[in-house]
XYZ file of C-alpha atoms in Angstrom:
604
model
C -4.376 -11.778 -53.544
C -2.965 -11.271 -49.840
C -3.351 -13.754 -47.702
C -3.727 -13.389 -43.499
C -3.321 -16.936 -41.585
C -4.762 -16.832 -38.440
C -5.298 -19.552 -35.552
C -8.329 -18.722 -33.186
C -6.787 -20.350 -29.678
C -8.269 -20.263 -26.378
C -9.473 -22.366 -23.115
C -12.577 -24.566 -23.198
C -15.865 -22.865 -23.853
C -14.155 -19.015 -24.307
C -16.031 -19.041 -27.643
C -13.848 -19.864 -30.393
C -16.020 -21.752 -32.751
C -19.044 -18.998 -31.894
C -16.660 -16.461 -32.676
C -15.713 -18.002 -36.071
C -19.552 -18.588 -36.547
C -20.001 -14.831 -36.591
C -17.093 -14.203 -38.979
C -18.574 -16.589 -41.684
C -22.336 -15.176 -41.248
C -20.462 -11.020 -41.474
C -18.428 -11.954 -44.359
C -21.257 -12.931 -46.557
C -20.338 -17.120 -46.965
C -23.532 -17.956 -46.180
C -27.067 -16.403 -48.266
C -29.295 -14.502 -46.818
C -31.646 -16.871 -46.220
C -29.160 -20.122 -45.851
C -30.056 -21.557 -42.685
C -26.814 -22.791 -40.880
C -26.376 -24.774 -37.463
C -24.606 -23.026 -34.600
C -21.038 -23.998 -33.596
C -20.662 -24.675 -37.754
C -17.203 -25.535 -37.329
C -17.773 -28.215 -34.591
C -19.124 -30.926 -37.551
C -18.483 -34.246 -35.788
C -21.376 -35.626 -33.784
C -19.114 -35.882 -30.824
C -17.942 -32.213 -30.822
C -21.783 -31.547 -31.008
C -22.804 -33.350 -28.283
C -19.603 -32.245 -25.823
C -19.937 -28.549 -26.875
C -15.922 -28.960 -27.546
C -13.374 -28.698 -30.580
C -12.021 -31.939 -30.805
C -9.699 -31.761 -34.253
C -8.549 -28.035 -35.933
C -10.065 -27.069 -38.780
C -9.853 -24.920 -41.921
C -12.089 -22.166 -42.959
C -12.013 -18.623 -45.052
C -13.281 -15.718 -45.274
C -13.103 -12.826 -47.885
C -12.557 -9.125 -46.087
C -11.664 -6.289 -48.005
C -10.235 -8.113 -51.022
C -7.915 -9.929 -48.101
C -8.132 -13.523 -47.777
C -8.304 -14.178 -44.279
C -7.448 -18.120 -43.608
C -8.784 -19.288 -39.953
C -8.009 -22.587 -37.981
C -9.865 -23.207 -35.138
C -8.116 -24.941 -32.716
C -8.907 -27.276 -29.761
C -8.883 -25.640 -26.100
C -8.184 -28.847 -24.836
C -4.416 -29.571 -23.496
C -5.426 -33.207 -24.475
C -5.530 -32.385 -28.147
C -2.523 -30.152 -28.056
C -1.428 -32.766 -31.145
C -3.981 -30.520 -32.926
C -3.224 -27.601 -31.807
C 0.778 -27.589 -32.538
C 0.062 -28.689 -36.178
C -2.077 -25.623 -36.847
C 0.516 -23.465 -35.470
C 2.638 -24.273 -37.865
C 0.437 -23.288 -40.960
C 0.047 -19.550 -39.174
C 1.412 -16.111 -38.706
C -0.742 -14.752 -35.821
C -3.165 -16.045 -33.690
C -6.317 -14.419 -31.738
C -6.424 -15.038 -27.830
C -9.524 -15.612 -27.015
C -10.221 -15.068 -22.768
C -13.408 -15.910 -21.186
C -13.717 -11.912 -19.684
C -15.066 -13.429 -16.254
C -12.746 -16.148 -15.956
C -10.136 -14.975 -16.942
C -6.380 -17.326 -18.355
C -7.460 -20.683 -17.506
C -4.900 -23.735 -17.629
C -5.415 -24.521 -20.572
C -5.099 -20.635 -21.818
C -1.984 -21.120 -20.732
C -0.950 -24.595 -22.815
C -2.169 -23.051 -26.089
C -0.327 -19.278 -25.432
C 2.688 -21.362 -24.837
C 2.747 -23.080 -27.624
C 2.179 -19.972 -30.208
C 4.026 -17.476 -28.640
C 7.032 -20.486 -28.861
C 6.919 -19.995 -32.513
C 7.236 -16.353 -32.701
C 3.622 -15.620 -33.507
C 1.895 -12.353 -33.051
C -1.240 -12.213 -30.778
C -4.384 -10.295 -30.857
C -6.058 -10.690 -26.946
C -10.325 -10.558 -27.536
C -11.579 -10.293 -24.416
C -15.434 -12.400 -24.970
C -18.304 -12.402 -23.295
C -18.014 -8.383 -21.930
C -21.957 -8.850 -21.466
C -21.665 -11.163 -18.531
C -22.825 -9.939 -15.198
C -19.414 -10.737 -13.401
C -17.079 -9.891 -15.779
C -13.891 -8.083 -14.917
C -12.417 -7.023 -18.197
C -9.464 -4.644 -17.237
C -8.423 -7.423 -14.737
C -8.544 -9.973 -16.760
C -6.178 -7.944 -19.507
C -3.694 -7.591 -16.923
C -3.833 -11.323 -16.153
C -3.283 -11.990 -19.806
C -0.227 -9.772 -19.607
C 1.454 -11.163 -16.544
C 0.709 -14.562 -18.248
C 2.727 -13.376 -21.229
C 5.332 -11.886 -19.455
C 5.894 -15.588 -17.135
C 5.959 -17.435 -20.768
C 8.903 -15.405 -22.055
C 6.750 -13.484 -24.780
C 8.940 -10.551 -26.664
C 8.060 -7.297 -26.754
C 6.625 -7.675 -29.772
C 4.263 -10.394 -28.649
C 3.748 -7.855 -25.577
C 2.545 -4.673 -27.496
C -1.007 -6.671 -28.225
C -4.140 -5.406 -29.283
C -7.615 -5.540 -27.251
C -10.513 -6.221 -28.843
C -13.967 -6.743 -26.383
C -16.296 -8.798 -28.149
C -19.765 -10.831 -27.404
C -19.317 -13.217 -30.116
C -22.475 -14.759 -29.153
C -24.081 -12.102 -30.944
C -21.220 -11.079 -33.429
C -20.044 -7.918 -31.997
C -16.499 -6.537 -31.458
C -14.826 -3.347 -30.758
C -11.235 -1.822 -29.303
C -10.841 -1.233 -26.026
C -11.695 1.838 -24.688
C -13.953 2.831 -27.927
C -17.699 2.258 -28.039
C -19.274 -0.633 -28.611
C -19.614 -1.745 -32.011
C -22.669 -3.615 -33.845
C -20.414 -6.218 -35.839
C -16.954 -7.617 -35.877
C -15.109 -4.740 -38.312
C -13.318 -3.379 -35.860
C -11.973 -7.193 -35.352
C -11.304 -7.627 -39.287
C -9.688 -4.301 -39.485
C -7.333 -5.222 -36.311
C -6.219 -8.463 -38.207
C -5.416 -6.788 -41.687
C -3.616 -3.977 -39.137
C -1.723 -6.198 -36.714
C -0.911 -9.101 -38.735
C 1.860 -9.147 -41.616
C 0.728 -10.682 -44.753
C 1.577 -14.185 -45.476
C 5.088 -14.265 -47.069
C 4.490 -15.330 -51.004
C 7.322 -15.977 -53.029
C 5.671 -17.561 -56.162
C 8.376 -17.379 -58.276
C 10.363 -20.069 -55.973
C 10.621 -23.675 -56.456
C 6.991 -25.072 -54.424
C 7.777 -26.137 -51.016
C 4.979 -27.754 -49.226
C 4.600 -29.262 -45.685
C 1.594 -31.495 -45.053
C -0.576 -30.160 -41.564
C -3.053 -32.146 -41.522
C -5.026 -34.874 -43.678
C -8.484 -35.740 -44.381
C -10.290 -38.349 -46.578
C -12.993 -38.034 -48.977
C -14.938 -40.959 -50.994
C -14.431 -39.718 -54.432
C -11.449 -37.979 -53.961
C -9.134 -40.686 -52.066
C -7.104 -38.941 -48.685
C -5.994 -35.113 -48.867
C -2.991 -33.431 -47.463
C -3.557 -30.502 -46.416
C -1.451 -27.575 -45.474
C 0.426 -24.308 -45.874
C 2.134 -23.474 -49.745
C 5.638 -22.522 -48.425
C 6.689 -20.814 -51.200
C 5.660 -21.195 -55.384
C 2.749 -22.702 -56.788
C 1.626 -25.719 -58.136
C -1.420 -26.786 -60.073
C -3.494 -30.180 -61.239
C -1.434 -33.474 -62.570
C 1.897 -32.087 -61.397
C 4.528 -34.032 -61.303
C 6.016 -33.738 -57.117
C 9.017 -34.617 -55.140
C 7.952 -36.466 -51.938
C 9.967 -36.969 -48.843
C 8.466 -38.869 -46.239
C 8.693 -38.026 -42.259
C 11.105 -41.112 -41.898
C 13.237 -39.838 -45.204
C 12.103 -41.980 -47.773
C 12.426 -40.125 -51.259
C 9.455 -40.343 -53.734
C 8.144 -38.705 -56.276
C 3.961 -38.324 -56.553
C 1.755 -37.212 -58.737
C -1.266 -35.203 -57.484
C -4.602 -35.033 -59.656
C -6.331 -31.732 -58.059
C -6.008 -28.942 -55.874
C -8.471 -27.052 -52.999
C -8.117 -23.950 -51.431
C -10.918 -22.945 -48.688
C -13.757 -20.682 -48.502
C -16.291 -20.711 -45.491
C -16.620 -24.599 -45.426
C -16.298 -25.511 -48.410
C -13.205 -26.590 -50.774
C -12.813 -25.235 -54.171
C -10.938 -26.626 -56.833
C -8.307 -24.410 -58.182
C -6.294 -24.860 -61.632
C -3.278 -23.826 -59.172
C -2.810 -22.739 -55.889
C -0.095 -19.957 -54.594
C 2.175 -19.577 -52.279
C 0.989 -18.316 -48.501
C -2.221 -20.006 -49.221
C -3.875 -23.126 -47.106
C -4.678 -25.914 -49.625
C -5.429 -29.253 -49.644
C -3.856 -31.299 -52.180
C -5.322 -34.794 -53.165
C -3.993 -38.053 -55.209
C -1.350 -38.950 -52.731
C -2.459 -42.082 -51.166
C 0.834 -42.634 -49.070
C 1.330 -39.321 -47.984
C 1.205 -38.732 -43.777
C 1.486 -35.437 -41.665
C 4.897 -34.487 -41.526
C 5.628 -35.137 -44.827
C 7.568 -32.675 -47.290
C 6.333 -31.903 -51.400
C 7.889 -29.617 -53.558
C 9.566 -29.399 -56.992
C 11.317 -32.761 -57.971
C 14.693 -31.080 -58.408
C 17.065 -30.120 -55.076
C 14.437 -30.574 -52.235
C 15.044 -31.174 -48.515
C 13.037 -32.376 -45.548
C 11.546 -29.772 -43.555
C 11.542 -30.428 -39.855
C 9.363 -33.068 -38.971
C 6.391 -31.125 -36.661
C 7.631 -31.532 -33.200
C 4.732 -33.134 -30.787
C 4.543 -33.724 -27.095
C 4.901 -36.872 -25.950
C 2.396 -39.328 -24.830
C 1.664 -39.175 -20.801
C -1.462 -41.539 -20.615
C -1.848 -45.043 -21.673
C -4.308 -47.968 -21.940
C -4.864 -51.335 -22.969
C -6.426 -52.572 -25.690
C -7.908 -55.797 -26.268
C -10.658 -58.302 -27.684
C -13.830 -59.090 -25.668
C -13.774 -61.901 -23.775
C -16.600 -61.904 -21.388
C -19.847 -63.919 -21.892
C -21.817 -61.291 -24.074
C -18.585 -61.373 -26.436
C -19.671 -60.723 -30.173
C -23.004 -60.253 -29.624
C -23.273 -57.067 -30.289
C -19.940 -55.778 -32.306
C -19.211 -55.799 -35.732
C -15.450 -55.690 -35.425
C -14.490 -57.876 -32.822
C -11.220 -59.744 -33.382
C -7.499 -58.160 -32.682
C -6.821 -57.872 -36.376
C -10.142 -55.499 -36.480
C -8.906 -53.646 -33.845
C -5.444 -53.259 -35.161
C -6.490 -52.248 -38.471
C -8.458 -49.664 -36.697
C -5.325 -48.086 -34.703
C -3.035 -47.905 -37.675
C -5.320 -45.923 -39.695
C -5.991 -43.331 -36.573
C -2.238 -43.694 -36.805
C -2.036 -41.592 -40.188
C -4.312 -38.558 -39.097
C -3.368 -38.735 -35.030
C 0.195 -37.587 -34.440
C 0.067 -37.582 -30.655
C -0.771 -40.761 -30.326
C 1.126 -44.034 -29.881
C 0.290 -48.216 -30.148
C 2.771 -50.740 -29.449
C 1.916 -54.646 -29.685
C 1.577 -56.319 -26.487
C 1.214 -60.181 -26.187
C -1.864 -62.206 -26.263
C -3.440 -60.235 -28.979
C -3.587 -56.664 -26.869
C -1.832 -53.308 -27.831
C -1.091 -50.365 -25.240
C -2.712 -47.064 -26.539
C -0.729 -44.111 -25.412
C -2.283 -40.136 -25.725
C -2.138 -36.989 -24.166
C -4.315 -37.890 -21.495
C -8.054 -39.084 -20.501
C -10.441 -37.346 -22.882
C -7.640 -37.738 -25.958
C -8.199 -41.149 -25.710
C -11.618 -41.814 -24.125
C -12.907 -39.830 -27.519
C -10.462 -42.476 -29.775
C -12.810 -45.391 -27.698
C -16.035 -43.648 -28.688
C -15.305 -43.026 -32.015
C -14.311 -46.749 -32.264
C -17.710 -47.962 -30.586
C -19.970 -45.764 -32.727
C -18.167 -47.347 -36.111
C -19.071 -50.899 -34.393
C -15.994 -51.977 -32.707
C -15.900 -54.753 -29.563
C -13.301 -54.682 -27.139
C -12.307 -54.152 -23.653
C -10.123 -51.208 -22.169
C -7.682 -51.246 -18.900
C -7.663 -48.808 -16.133
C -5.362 -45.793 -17.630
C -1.992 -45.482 -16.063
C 0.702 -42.564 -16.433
C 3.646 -42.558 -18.447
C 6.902 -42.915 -16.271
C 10.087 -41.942 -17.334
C 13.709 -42.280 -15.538
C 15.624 -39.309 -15.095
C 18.989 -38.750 -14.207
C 18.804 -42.542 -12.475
C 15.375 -41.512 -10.721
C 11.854 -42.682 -11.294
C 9.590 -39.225 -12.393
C 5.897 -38.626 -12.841
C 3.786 -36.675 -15.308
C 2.034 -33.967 -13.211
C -0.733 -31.604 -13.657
C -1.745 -27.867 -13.033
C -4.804 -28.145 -11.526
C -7.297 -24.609 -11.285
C -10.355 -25.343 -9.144
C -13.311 -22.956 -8.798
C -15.632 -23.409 -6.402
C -18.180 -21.949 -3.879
C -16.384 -20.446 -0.726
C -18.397 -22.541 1.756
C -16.710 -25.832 0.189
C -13.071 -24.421 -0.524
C -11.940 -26.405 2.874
C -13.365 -30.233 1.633
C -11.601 -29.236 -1.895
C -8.157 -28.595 -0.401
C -8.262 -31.080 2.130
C -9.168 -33.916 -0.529
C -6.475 -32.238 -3.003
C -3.983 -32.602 -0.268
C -4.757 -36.413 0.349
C -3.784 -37.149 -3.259
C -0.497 -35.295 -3.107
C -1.575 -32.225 -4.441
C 0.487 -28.968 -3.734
C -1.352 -25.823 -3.429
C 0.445 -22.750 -5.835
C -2.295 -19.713 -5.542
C -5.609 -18.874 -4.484
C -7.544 -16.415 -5.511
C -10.683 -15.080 -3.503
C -13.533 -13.321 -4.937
C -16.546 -12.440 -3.279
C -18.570 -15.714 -3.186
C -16.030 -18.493 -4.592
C -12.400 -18.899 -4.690
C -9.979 -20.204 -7.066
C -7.433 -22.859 -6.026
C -4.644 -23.605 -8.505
C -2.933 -26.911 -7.451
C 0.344 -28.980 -9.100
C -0.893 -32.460 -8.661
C 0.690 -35.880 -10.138
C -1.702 -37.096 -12.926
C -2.558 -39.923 -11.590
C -4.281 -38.802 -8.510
C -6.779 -37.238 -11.076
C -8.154 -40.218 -12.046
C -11.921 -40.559 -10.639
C -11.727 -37.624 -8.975
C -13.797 -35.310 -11.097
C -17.571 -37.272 -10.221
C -16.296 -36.881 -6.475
C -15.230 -33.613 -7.067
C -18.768 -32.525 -7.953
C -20.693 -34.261 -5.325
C -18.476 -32.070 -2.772
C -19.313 -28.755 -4.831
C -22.893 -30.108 -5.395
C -22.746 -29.624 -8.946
C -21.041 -25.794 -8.676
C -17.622 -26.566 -8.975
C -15.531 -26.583 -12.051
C -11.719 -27.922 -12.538
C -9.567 -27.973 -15.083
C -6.304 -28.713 -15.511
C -3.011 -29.101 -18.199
C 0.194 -31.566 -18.109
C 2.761 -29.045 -16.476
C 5.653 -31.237 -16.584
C 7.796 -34.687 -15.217
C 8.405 -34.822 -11.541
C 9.528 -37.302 -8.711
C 7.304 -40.240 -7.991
C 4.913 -39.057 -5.301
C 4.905 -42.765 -3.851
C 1.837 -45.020 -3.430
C -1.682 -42.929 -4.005
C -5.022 -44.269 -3.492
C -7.087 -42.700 -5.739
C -10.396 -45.173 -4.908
C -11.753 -45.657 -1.641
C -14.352 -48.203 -2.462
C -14.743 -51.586 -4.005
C -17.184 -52.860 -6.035
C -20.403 -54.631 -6.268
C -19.713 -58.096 -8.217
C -22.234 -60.392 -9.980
C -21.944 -63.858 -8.830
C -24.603 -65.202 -10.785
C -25.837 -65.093 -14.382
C -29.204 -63.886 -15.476
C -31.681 -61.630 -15.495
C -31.300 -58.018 -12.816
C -35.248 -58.267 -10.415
C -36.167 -55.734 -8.584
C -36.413 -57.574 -5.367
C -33.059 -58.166 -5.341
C -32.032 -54.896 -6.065
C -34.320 -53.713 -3.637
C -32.790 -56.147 -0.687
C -29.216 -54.953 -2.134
C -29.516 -51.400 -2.113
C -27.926 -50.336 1.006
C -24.601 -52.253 0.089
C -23.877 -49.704 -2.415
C -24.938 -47.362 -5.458
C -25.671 -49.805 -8.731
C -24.932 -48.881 -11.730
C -27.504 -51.352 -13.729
C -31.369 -51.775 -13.886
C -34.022 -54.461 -13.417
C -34.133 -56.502 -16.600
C -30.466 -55.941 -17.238
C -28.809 -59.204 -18.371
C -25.579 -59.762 -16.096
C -22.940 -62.386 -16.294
C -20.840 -63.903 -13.418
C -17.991 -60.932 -12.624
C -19.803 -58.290 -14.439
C -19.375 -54.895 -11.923
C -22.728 -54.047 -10.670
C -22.554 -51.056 -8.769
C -20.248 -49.318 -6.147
C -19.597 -50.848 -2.669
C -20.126 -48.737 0.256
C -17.017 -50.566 1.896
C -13.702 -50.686 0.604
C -12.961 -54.023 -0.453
C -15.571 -55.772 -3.619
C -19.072 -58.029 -2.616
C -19.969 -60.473 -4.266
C -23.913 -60.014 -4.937
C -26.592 -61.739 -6.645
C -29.404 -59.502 -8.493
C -30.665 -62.411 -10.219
C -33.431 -63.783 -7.515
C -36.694 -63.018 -7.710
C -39.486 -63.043 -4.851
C -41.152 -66.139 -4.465
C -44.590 -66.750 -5.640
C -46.686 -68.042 -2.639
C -50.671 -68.381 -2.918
C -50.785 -65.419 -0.292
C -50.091 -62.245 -2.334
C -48.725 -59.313 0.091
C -49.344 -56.993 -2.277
C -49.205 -53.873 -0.560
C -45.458 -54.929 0.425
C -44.712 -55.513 -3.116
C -46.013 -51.813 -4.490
C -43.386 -50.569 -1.671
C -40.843 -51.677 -3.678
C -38.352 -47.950 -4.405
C -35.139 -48.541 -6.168
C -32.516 -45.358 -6.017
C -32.289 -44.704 -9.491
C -29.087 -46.229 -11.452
C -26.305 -44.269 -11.664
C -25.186 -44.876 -15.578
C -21.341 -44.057 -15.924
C -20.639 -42.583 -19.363
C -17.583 -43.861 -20.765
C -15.152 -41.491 -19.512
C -16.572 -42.087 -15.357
C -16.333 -45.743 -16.489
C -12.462 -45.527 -17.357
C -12.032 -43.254 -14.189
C -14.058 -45.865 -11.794
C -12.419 -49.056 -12.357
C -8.901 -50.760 -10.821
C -6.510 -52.455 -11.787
C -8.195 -55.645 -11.695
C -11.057 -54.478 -13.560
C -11.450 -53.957 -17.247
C -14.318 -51.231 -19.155
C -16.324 -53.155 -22.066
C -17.056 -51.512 -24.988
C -19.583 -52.400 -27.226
C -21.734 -50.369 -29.417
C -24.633 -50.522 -27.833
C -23.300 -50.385 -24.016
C -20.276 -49.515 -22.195
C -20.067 -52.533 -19.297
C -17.572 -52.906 -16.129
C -16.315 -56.331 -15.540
C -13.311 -57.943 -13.550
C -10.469 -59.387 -15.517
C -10.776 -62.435 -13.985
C -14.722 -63.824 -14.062
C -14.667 -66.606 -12.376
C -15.062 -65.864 -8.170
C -12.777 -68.874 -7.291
C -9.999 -68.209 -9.695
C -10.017 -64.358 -8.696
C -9.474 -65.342 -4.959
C -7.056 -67.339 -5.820
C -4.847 -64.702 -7.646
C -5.661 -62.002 -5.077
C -4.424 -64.542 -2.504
C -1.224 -65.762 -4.646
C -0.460 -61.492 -5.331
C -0.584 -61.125 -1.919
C 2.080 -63.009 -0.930
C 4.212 -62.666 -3.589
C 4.224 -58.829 -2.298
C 5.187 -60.330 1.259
């Protein structure tokens, strides 16, 4: 059988995983009458409930006796680990382009990436249907993108394909509109070569990716290089720090729509998974015991991001966790350790470790996964990634794209500017304009919740690392302090009620607080100390029309991600399962004074 491996890569929300949706359903996977979720391919709850790829994953299809192998990949820079390892188990990849937005940032990151290993793209231009779409433009975009990233002229002489993926319809440009995706099969089995498949060679096999299953134990999963190999082989096994080995496996997979089916043997140019290796880890090299060599280790970006992990300590400690001592947690990060490449934990004293990814989201979605399995702990403020070069201190930085309404472009730039952001382009349309910004990283952080109270809700940013640069200096990224419990108890009411012009609270009456537990934001910068925990008293007079009076603003509840962006550096997020709490480091009001006071002049 030929074999086509194909990567689907694209910005957030350009409609990879619909588009792959409609390939399963036209290639007869599913029955007739199977009823099957949309966004298939997005299968953890977390995808689901973002509407985002978080990890790449495997699927196939069967297309005129061709097996087409697809990996859809995350449009997320933040999970570029993902993407690079699914690059490697490729020959061609489909550019998808949202045909009203046009490249976005992180268009860019993935296009980088593939056309850096010599693959082939196919450009669909999705969602044609939309009222403001701008096809033709937003080809010639794609181009001049190309052309900036150094793509041959191979890479350059691209197909077009217009699709609506939504509703599973493709066809070439400048040809009429089609009622299904053929035109898209038949442009794959054109464009792309088929997968190179000597079977006669020794097997050569580089491990992509892993997963784990409860019967079967953890599978490796990846491209067949070159030969075959079948059940209860006998395998060399070089690990991605050089240790030799030799491994027995028990079965082998191959895909087909989502599921895995066992093969007697699987062939070269194939994407299998291979189980019974219980030390194996991505990176690793298998192939016939005799004469092999380590394949490159898969090259991955480094780390910009990084927070702190460590155990509870505040006064609701344990109450609600399963997992709440530093040996829990560390157990935790060396197993995300195996199946996360991009990410990074070194030991820190006093029982914490310092979590390093590729940026907010890559490890806010590490924290949630961690909380929903019934992990306690408590997370710093996230801080960039410095590195020295050539003697000087540099910074990761961003490129920032910002669409918004006209009428609000100047409040955008001006607050863009104020955190050291350089404007690059702008783009004006007819109603809204697009700024693209370089910006240091760090002056990101709790901007986005601003960001869309100053676009009222119309505004979207996005943005991709872009590269180390000098230190920008001292940034303030948070103009306001914060509203501080400084007594234990029960939230009233009343005392909301009296407290409510101080600031915007982030809790509810009947909310159990504890003293230095963050409250709520302070309209002024520097933090107030507040207590919620008084209650009216009762007198034998009742002025009970006063008391019906009583209107609270509603709470503003931070999910986890506004909660890492809010706090500072004397603040700390608590995660438990059941809620996601701001505190200060230091509880106690006296002993924070003190150290505020003793920092202070130690920076005199």
């Amino acid at each position: 059988m030929e074999f086509r491996n194909i990567a689907i890569v694209a910005h957030v929300d350009h409609g990879k995983t619909t588009l792959v949706d409609g390939m399963l359903r036209q290639s007869h996977i599913f029955r007739d009458n199977q009823v099957v979720a949309e966004r298939v391919m997005d299968s953890n709850d977390i995808e689901r409930e973002r509407g985002i790829t978080i990890l790449a994953k495997n699927t196939a299809v069967n297309w005129g006796g061709v097996k087409i192998n697809i990996v859809d990949t995350p449009g997320h820079a933040d999970f570029g680990g993902e993407v690079e390892r699914a690059l490697n188990m490729v020959d061609g990849v489909l550019l998808l382009v949202d045909a009203a937005e046009g490249p976005m940032p992180q268009t860019r990151f993935v296009l980088k990436k593939a056309l850096a290993k010599g693959l082939r793209p196919i450009v669909v231009i999705n969602k044609v249907d939309k009222r403001d779409a701008r096809p033709d433009e937003v080809v010639s975009m794609t181009f001049d993108l190309m052309v900036e990233l150094d793509a041959t002229e191979e890479q350059l002489e691209f197909p077009i394909v217009h699709a609506i993926a939504r509703e599973g319809k493709a066809w070439l440009e400048g040809e009429e509109p089609a009622e299904d995706l053929t035109p898209l099969f038949e442009t794959i089995l054109n464009h792309f070569p088929a997968a190179n498949a000597d079977e006669d060679a020794p097997f050569l096999f580089q491990v992509a990716n892993l997963d784990y299953s409860d019967y079967l134990g953890r599978m490796a999963i990846g491209r067949v290089l070159r030969g075959k190999v079948g059940k209860n082989e006998m395998l060399g096994h070089i690990t991605r720090r050089g240790q030799e080995l030799k491994s027995r496996i028990t079965n082998v997979y191959t895909h087909l729509g989502l599921d895995r089916v066992e093969m007697l043997e699987v062939v070269a140019g194939d994407i299998v998974a291979i189980t019974g290796l219980e030390t194996v880890q991505i990176g690793d090299t298998l192939g016939h015991p005799e004469g092999l060599t380590a394949l490159p280790v898969i090259s991955i970006d480094e780390p910009t991001v990084s927070v702190t992990f460590s155990p509870n300590t505040s006064p609701f400690a344990g109450l609600e966790g399963k997992y709440v001592t530093s040996r829990h947690i560390k157990d935790r990060l060396d197993r995300e350790l195996l199946v996360n490449v991009a990410l990074r934990v070194e030991e820190l004293g006093g029982e914490s470790f310092r979590v390093s990814g590729r940026g907010e989201l890559h490890l806010s979605v590490l924290i949630e996964n961690m909380r929903r399995e019934g992990y306690e702990f408590s997370v710093s403020r996230p801080e960039v990634i410095l590195k020295e070069i050539d003697g000087k201190i540099h910074e990761p930085y961003e490129a920032l794209t910002a669409d918004v309404p006209s009428s609000m472009m100047g409040s955008v730039m001006e607050a863009l500017s104020s955190r050291k952001g350089n404007l690059s382009n702008m783009e004006q349309g007819e109603t809204r304009v697009r700024l693209s910004f370089r910006i240091p990283s760090r002056a990101l952080f709790g901007f986005r919740t601003p960001f869309l109270s100053m676009t009222q809700g119309e505004g979207l940013l996005s943005s991709v690392f872009d590269g180390y640069e000098a230190y920008a200096g001292d940034l303030k990224t948070r103009q306001n302090g914060s509203l501080v419990a400084m007594e234990a108890g029960e939230a009233f009411a009343y005392s909301i009620h009296k407290l409510q012009d101080r600031g915007q609270f982030f809790i509810e009456p009947g909310t159990e607080v504890y003293v230095g537990m963050i409250l709520g934001e302070h309209s002024r910068d520097k933090d107030l100390n507040v207590n919620v925990t008084k209650n009216k008293k009762q007198t034998a007079v009742r002025a009970r029309v006063k008391d019906d009076n009583i209107l609270l603003t509603p709470a503003k509840k931070l999910t986890l991600e506004e909660a890492l962006e809010y706090i500072s550096d004397d603040e700390l997020v608590e995660v438990t399962p059941k809620n996601v709490r701001l505190r200060k480091t230091i509880l106690d009001i006296n002993q924070r004074e003190r150290a505020a006071k003793n920092a202070l002049a130690a920076s005199v």
